[in-house]
Short mmCIF file of C-alpha atoms and ligand atoms in Angstrom, two decimals:
data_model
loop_
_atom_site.label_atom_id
_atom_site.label_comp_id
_atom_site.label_asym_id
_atom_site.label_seq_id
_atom_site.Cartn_x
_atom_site.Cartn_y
_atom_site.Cartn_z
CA UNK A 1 57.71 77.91 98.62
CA UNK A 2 57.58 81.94 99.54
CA UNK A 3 56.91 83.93 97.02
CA UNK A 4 59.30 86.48 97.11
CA UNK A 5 57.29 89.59 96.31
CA UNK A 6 55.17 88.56 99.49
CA UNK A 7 56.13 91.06 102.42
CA UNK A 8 56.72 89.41 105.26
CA UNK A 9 54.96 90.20 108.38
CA UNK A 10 56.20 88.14 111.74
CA UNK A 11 54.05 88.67 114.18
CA UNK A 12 54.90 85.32 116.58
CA UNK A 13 57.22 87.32 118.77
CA UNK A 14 55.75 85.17 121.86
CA UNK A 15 57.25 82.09 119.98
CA UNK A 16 61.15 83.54 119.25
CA UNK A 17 61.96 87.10 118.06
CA UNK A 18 64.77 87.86 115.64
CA UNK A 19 68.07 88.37 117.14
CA UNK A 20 68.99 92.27 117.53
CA UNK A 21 71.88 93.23 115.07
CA UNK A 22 73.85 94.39 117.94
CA UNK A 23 73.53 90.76 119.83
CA UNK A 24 74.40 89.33 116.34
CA UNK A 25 77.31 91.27 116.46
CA UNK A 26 78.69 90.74 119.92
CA UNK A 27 78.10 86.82 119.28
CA UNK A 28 80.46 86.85 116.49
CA UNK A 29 82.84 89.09 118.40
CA UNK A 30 82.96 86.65 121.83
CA UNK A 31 82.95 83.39 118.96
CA UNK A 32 86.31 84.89 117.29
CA UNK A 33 88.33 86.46 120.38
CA UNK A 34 86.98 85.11 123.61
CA UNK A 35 87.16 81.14 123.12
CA UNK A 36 89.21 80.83 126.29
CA UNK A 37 86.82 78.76 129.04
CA UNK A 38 85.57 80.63 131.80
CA UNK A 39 86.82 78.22 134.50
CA UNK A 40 90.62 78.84 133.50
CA UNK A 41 93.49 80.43 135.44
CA UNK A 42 94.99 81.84 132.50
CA UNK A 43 94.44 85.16 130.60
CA UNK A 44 92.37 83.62 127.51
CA UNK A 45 90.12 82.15 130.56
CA UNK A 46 90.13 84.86 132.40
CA UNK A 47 89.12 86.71 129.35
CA UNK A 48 85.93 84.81 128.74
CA UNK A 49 85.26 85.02 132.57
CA UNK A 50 85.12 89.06 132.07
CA UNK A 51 82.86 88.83 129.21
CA UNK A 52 80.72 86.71 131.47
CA UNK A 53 80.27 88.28 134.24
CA UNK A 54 79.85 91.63 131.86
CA UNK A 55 76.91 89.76 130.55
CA UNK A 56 75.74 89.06 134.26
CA UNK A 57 75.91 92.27 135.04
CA UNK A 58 73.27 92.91 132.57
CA UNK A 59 70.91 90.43 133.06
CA UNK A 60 70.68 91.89 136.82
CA UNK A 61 70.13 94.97 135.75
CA UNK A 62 67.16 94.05 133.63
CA UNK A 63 65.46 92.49 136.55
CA UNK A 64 67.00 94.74 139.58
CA UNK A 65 68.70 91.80 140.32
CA UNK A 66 72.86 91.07 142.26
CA UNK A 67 74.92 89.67 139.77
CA UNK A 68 75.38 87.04 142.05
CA UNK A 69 71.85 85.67 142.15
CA UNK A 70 71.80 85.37 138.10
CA UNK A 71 72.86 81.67 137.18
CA UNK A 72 72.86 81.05 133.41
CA UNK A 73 70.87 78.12 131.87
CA UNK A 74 70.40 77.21 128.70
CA UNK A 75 67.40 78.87 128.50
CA UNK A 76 63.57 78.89 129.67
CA UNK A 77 63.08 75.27 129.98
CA UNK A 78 65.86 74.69 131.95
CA UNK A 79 65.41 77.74 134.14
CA UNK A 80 62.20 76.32 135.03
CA UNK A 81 63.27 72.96 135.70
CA UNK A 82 65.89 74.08 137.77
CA UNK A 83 62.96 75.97 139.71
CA UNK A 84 61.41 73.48 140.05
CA UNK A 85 62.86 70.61 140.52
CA UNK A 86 65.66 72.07 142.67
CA UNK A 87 62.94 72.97 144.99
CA UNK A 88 61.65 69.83 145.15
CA UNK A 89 64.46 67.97 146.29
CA UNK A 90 65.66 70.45 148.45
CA UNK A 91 62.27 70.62 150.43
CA UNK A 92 62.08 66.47 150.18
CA UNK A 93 63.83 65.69 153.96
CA UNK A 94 61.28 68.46 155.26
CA UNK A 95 58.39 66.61 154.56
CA UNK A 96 56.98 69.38 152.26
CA UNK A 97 55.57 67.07 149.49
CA UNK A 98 52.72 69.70 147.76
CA UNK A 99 53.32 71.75 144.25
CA UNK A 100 51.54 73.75 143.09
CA UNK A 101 51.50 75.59 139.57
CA UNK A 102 48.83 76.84 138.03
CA UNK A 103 47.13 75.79 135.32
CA UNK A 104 48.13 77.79 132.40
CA UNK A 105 51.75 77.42 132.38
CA UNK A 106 54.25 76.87 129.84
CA UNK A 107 54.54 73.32 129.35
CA UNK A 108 58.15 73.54 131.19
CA UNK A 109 56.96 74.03 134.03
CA UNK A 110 53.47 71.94 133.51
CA UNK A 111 54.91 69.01 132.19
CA UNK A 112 57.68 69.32 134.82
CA UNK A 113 55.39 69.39 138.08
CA UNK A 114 53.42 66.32 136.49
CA UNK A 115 56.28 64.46 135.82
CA UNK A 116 57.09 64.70 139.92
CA UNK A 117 53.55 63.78 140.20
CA UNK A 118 54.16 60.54 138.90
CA UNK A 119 56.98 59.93 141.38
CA UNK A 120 54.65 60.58 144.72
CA UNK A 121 54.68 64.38 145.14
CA UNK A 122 51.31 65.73 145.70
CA UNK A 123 50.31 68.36 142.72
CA UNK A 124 47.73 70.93 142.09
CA UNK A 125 46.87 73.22 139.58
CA UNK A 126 45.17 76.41 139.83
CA UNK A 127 42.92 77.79 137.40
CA UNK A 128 42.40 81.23 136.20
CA UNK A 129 39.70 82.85 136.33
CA UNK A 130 37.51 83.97 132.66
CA UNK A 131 40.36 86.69 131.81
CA UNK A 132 43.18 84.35 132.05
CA UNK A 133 44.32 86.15 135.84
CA UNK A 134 45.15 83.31 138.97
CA UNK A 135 43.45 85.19 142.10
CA UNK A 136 44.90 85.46 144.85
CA UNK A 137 41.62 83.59 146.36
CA UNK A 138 42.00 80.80 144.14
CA UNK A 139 45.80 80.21 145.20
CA UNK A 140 44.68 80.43 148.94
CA UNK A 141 41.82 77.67 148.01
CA UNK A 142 44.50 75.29 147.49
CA UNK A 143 47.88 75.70 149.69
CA UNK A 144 48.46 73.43 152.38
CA UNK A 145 51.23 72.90 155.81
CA UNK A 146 53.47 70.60 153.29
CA UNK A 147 53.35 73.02 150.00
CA UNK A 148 56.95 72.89 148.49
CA UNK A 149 56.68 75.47 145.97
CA UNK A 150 53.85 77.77 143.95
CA UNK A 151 54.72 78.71 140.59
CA UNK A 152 52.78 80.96 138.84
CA UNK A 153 54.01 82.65 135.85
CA UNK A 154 54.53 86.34 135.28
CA UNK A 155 52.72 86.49 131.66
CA UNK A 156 51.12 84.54 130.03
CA UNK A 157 52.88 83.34 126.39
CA UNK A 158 49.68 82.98 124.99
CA UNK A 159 47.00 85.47 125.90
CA UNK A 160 49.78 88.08 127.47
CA UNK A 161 48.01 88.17 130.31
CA UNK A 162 50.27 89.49 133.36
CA UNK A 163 49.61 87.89 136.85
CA UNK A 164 49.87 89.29 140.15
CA UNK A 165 52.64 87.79 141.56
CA UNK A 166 53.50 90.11 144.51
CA UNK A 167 49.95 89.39 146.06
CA UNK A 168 50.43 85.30 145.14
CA UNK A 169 54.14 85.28 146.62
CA UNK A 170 52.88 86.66 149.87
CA UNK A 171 50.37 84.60 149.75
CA UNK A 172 52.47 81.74 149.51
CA UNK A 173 55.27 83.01 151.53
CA UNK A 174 52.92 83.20 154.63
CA UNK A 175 52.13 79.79 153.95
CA UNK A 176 55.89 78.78 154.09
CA UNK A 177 56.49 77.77 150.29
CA UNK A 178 58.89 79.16 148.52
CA UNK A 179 57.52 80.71 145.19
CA UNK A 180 58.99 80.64 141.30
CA UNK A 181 57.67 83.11 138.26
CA UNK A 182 58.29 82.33 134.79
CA UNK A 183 58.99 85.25 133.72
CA UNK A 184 60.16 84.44 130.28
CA UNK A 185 57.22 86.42 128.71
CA UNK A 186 57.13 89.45 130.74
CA UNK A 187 61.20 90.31 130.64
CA UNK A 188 61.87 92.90 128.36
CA UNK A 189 58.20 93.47 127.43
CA UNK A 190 57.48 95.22 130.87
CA UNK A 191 59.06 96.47 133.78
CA UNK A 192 60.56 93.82 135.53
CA UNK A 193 61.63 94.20 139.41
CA UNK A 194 62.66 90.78 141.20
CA UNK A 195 62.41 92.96 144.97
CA UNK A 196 58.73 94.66 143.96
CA UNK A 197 57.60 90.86 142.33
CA UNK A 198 58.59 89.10 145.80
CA UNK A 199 59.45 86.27 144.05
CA UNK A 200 62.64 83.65 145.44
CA UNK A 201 63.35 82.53 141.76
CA UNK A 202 62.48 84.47 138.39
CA UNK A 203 63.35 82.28 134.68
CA UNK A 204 64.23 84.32 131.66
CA UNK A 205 64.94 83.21 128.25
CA UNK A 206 66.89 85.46 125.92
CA UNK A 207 65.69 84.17 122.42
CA UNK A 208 62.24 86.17 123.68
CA UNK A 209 63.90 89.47 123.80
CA UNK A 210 65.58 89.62 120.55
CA UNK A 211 68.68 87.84 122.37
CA UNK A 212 70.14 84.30 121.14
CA UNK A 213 68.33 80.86 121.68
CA UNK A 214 69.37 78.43 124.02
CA UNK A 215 70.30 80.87 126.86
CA UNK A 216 68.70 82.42 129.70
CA UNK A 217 68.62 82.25 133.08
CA UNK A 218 67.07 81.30 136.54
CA UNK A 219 67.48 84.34 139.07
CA UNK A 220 67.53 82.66 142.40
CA UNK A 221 66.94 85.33 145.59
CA UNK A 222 69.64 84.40 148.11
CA UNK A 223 69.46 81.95 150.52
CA UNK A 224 67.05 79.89 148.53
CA UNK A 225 66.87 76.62 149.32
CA UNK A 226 67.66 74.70 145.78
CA UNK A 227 69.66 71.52 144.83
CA UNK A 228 71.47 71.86 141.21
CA UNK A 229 70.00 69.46 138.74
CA UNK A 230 72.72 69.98 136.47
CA UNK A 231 75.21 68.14 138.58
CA UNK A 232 78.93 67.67 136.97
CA UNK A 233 82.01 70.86 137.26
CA UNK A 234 81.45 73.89 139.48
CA UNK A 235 80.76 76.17 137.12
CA UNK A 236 77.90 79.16 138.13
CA UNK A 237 78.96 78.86 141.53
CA UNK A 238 78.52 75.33 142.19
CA UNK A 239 74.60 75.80 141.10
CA UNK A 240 74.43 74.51 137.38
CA UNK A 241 77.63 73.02 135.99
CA UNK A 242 78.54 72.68 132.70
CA UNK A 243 80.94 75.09 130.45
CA UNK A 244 79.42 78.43 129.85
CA UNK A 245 78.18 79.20 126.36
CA UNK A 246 79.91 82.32 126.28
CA UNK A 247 78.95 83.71 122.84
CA UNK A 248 75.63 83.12 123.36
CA UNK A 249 75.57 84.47 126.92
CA UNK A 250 77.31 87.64 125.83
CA UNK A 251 74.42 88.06 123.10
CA UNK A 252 72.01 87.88 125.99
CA UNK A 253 73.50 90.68 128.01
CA UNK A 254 73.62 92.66 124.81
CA UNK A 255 69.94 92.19 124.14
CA UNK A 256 69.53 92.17 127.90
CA UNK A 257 71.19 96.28 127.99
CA UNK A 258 69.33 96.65 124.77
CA UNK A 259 66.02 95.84 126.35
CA UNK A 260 66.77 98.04 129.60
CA UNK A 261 67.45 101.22 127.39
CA UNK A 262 64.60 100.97 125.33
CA UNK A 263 61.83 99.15 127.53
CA UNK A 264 59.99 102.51 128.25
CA UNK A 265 59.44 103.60 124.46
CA UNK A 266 59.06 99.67 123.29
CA UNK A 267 56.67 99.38 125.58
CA UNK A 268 53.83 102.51 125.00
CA UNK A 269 55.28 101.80 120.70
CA UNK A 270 53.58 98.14 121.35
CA UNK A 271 51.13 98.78 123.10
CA UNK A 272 50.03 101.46 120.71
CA UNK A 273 49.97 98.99 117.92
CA UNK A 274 48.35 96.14 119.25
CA UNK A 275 45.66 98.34 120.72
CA UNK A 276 45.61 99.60 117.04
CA UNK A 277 45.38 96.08 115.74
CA UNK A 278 42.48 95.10 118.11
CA UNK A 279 40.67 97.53 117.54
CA UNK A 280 40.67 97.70 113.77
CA UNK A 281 39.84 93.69 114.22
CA UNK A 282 36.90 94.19 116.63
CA UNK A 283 35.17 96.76 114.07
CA UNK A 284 36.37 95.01 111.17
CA UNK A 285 35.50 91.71 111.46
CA UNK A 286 31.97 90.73 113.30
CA UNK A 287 32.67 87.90 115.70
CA UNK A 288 35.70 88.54 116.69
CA UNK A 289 36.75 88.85 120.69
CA UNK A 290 39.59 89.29 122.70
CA UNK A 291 40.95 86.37 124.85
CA UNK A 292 41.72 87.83 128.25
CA UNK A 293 40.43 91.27 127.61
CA UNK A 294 39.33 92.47 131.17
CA UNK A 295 42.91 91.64 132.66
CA UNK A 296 46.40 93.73 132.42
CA UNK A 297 48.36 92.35 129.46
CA UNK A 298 51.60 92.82 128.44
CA UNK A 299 51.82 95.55 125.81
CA UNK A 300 53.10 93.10 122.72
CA UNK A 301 50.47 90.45 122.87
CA UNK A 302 46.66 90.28 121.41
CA UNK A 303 44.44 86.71 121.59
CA UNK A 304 41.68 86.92 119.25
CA UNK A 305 38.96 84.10 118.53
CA UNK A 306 37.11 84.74 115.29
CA UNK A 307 33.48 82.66 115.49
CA UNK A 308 33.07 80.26 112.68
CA UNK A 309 36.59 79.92 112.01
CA UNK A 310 39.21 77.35 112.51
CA UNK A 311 42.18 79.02 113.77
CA UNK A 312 44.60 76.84 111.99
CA UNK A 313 42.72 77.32 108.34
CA UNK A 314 42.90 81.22 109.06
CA UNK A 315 46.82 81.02 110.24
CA UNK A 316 47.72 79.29 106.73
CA UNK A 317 45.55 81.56 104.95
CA UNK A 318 47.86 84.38 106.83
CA UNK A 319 50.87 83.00 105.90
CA UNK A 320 50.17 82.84 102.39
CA UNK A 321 49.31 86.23 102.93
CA UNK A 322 53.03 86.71 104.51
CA UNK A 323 51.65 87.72 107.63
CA UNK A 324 52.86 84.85 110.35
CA UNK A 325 51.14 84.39 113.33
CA UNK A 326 50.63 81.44 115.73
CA UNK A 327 47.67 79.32 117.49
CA UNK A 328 49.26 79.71 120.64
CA UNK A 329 52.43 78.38 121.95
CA UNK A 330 54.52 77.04 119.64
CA UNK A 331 54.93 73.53 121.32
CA UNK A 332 51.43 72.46 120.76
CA UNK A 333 51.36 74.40 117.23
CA UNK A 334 51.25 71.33 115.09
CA UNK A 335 49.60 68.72 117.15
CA UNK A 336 45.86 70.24 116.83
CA UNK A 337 45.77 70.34 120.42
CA UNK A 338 43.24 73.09 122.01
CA UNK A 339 45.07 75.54 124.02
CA UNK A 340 45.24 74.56 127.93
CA UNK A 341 45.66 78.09 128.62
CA UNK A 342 42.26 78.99 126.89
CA UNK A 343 40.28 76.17 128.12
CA UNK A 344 41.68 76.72 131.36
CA UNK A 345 40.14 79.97 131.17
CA UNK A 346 36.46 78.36 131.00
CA UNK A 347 35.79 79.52 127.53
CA UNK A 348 33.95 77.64 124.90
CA UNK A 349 34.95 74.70 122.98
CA UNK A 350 34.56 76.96 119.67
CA UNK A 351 36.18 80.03 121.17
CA UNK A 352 39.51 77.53 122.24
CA UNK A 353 39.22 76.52 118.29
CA UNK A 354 39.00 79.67 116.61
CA UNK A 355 42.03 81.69 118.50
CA UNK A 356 45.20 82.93 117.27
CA UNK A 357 48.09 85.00 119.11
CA UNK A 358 49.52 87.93 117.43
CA UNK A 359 52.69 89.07 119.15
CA UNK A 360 54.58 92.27 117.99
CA UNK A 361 57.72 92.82 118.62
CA UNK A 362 61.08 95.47 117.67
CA UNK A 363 60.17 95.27 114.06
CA UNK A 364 57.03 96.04 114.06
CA UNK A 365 56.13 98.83 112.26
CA UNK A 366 52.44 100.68 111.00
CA UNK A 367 52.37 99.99 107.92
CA UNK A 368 52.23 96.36 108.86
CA UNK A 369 49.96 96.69 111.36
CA UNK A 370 47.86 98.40 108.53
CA UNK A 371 48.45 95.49 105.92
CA UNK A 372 46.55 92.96 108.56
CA UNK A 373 43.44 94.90 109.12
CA UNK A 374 43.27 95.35 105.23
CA UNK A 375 43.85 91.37 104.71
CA UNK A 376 42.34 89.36 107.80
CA UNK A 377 38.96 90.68 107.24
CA UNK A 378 38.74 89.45 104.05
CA UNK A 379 40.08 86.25 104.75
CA UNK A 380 38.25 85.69 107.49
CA UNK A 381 34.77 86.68 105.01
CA UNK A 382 35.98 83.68 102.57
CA UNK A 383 36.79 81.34 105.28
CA UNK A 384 33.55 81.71 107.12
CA UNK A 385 31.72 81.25 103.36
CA UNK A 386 34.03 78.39 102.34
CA UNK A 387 32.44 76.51 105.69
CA UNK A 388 28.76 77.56 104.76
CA UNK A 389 29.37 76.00 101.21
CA UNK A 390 31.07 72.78 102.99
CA UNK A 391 28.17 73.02 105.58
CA UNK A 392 25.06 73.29 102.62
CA UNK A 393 26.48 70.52 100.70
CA UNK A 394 26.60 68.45 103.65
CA UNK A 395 22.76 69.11 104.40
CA UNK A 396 22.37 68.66 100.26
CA UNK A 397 23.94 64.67 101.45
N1 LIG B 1 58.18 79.68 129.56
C1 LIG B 1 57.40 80.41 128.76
C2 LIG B 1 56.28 81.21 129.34
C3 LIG B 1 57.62 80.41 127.38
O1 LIG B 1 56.82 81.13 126.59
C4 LIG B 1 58.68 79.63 126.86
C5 LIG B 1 58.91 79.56 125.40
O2 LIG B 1 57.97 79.37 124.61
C6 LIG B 1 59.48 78.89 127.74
C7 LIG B 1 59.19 78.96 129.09
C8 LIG B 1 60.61 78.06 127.26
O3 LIG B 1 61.75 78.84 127.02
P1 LIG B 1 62.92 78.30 126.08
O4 LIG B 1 62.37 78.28 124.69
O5 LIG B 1 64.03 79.28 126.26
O6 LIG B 1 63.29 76.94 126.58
#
């Protein structure tokens, strides 16, 4: 049970973010005067059309996107399902039987190429080098004459590292595949420009960006090749059918406009405190080391391993502390599962073990940055002695 003098202190913006008041709003707004459905003739459906295609509008915009190109989903998953499996089928008849991913994705996309791995497609997975980045090198290591598709995500979820996509599209481009970003950790944290990333389809997922769960989108660059796995009305322009959440599509545009106007401040405020936070942890705590230091991250995100410490005895120690923070994505939070991401990154078995993600986000303020460094090196003092003790009276039989 929370305490309820404890301050609270979320820093797991990589997992969801709270919704902005102004999305809340707009939500409640669409919910109580825009019911009408989107595919109707008449004014109360014409009426939720508008407020669609407002919201449209702004998801473009966020990603220098047409309008046109956006089609809603009901989030990241199903973005990058679309991606990829629409891909897939559509390249099937061409003989083009290769994916490739690499190997730190999200699980959407991971579990998604493996599960069309088990049905005869031909998969590969690219690893990153030590700080988390997929070279260009190690992409052209692997394409062949029959690749389908390369995904490669934009930023990583768990380290915040940012790839180079416009080198990998090329890259993969030249080789005659058609290439997918995730980019449902980079929108909204950074500059994001769908003409300077090259991609031919770009995933977003509002509840990242202080918009409402369960709704994003898959940007899809004209002309793409791509066969609808949501097959049914012909809603989104015949690409994903299904009735429109409307509410919860107008609360992403909101917190889509809302992320355009203040991107450029958000993004030196963040960076500012996490470099804060890192730093303060790297002189305050021997042992400590950043996960995927040496690369570009994105400005919101710090992985930190913490020798002799298990990373999930030092998260509930946090949290009874107030101060919420996350082992890495939140799938595998739970399961006690070592982080793909980090082992894909070659480091050690202890390293994998002792990491957590802090991820800042609108909220975060100073002072709270302040109240970490004054509590995690302490706790991370008594956990490292509580495992001596455990570790003497083992040797003591
Ligand atoms: N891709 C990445 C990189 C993510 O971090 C997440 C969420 O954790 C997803 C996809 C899934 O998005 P959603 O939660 O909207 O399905």
């Amino acid at each position: 049970m929370e305490a309820s003098h404890v301050m609270r202190i979320y820093l797991d913006h990589n997992a969801t973010t709270p919704v902005a008041p102004e999305a809340m709003s707009a939500v409640a707004e669409a919910l109580r005067t825009t019911f009408g459905n989107a595919a109707s003739v008449h004014v109360p459906g014409q009426q939720a059309k508008a407020v669609l295609e407002e919201a449209r509008a702004s998801v473009a915009a966020l990603i220098g996107a047409e309008p046109a190109e956006v089609v809603f989903t009901s989030g990241g998953t199903e973005a990058d399902n679309f991606a990829v499996r629409g891909v897939a089928e559509a390249c099937e008849a061409s003989g083009r039987r290769h994916l490739v991913a690499s190997a730190i994705e999200h699980e959407a996309v991971l579990n998604t190429v493996k599960a069309l791995g088990r049905r005869g497609w031909a998969v590969t997975l690219v690893a990153p080098d030590g700080s988390g980045v997929v070279s260009t090198g190690a992409l052209a290591a692997v394409l062949r004459d029959d690749t389908a598709l390369v995904s490669v995500m934009h930023a990583n979820n768990e380290t915040g590292v940012v790839q180079p996509i416009a080198d990998l599209a090329a890259l993969a481009h030249r080789a005659g595949a058609i290439f997918h970003t995730d980019a449902v950790q980079s929108v909204g944290k950074i500059p994001v420009d769908v003409g300077a990333l090259g991609a031919d389809l770009l995933s977003l997922s509002g509840h990242k960006f202080h918009g409402p769960k369960g709704v994003g989108a898959l940007w899809i660059r004209k002309g793409t090749k791509l066969v609808p796995t949501m097959t049914g009305g012909r809603q989104e322009r015949g690409r994903r059918a299904g009735t429109e959440n409307v509410p919860g599509l107008v609360g992403l545009g909101v917190a889509a406009r809302l992320a355009r106007e203040k991107l450029p401040v958000e993004q030196a405020r963040l960076a500012a405190l996490r470099d804060r936070l890192e730093r303060g942890v790297l002189a305050a705590v021997p042992g400590s080391a950043v996960n995927g230091a040496g690369a570009e991250r994105v400005p919101n995100t710090t992985n930190l391993s913490f020798e002799g410490v298990e990373a999930e005895s030092l998260l509930i120690a946090l949290d009874l502390e107030g101060i919420a923070v996350s082992t890495g994505s939140a799938c595998s939070s739970g399961t006690l599962e070592p982080s793909h991401v980090l082992r894909a990154m070659g480091l050690t078995p202890h390293r994998v073990q002792s990491a957590l993600r802090f991820s800042l986000g609108a909220g975060t303020t100073e002072p709270e940055i302040a109240r970490v460094l004054e509590v995690l090196p302490r706790l991370v003092a008594r956990l490292r002695s509580l495992s001596g003790a455990v570790a003497r009276a083992g040797e003591r039989g």
